[in-house]
Amino acid sequence: MAALPEPSSILTFVEARHLVEEHAARLRPRGKELVDLLESAGQVLAEPVAADRNFPPFPRATRDGYAVRAADLIQIPATLEVVGEIKAGASPEAAIRLEPGQTAAIMTGAPAPAGADAVVMVEYTSRYGGRVEITKGISAGDNIVPIGSEAKRGVRLLSPGTRLDHAAIAVAASVGRTHLLVYRKPQVAVLSTGDEIVDIEVPPGPNQIRNSNSYSLAAQIHAAGGEPVLLPIAPDEPSRLRELVADGFESDLLLLTGGVSMGKYDLVEQVLADFQAEFFFTGAQIQPGRPVVFGRVPSNAGAPAREAQEHDFSRADKSAEGGAISAQGHAYFLGLPGNPVSTMVTFELFAKPILEALAGMTPRKLIFLHAKLKSEIKTKPGLKRFLPAILLGEFEQAEVELVRWQGSGDIAATARANCYIVIPPDRERTPAGEWVPVLMR
Ligand code: AMP
Ligand code: MG
């Protein structure tokens, strides 16, 4: 058996997170596929999407009212001659041209007529047969969006690496894309370890624990844009663990849970060392999740070279690569602590950027929102805390409060939470009413 990583490297949270982000920046997705627009929601765009026409394609009225020449309304009230009505979708052949003193009734979304430079809202008008009285002045440009002002034809609207949310889907639909090229989802192997852990189909013995981590991780992997591959549970025994770790390196990323603490049967790091692992850190100064391990193995160390060969370096958006060294030839792993809440938190903090990069995304920065603390929190200093909490209240009155929990094994408490309160390592007391950083779930 190979030696353990020496010396063990326990980083601060920020150091560990930045290290993961640096490695993530070098990773590339594995391939591309063409999918139906509707299917593409949540996937990562692999091609640029450009405007196929000007946006808007005509000067668009944004109000129901009267199209006018602003210069006709210098003296208010003013009475103008109504020369027509323009509705949304009006045919270009029926186009009107406004001469001085003239106006046309116009509907929201309709093309403003030639000669008009503003639209007066119907609320400020009174119609008398073929004439309309206008009681409010207006500036040129009001309530008309000029042709091409949102985007000129040919301009890039979406870049490769964009996660396709509903707004991006709207853009693709508005330029007539029925299909989009997206990156293939990365496969993420999940290997839960521990002699006490049993499959959820199996009735557990009195001292056994059902495997919940593989399932919580699978859900987190899905949400982050990956495809989970659940491996059988590994016992705390090196040879079987080694076999399953080798299977795990067939995927684009291997996540292990359990077996990374200091106990006699915590074998994960030793077994990874057998694969010539390079350990970037073997712990982070956080709670929960302190024993988290991050590293990589060379692809020829029992892990197949497939990852290296099939990596896709032909991204259209070269600038997004930022000249980073490629990470080809390596398979990355994270050893997450087995306590269920530690597993969930360390996935969010450290696995997500790697997974997002493998999915083709420019990994997102971790952003904490702030909320007002409802009740005082006391903590022992030394570690950055991510404590399960509930953000409650309504509208602008949000408050956040810890859930009562029994520590990082308490799944039930965590399921009642919807976020984590982040406490810096030097705080012993955080008073009620303070604005505290919150990591949303
Ligand atoms: P370990 O990190 O292996 O020391 O495990 C820490 C704690 O997490 C122990 O109480 C384990 O029983 C529990 N645990 C480990 N793996 C899992 C799992 N896959 N599902 C649920 N609990 C687990
Ligand atoms: Mg264990």
XYZ file of C-alpha atoms and ligand atoms in Angstrom, residues 192-193 196-197 209-214 257-261 266 337-340, ligand 1:
43
model
C -20.301 5.389 -0.367
C -18.018 3.562 2.017
C -22.170 -0.192 8.695
C -23.806 1.185 5.529
C -27.267 2.625 8.762
C -29.084 3.006 5.460
C -27.115 4.620 2.658
C -28.581 8.090 2.333
C -25.453 9.838 1.049
C -25.471 8.210 -2.383
C -18.276 9.479 1.029
C -17.032 8.278 4.391
C -13.676 6.836 5.372
C -11.727 10.109 5.260
C -11.553 10.810 9.011
C -10.778 5.212 7.347
C -16.868 13.040 5.005
C -19.579 10.425 5.659
C -21.737 12.402 8.054
C -24.756 13.177 5.885
P -17.169 8.319 8.338
O -16.910 9.596 7.590
O -16.950 7.107 7.510
O -16.401 8.299 9.619
O -18.694 8.330 8.722
C -19.200 9.349 9.578
C -20.642 9.069 9.916
O -21.448 9.138 8.782
C -20.895 7.708 10.521
O -21.832 7.866 11.560
C -21.463 6.928 9.362
O -22.291 5.881 9.775
C -22.230 7.980 8.602
N -22.283 7.628 7.199
C -21.215 7.292 6.449
N -21.597 7.012 5.190
C -22.932 7.147 5.145
C -23.911 6.968 4.110
N -23.546 6.590 2.886
N -25.204 7.236 4.406
C -25.541 7.623 5.657
N -24.684 7.796 6.664
C -23.380 7.547 6.429
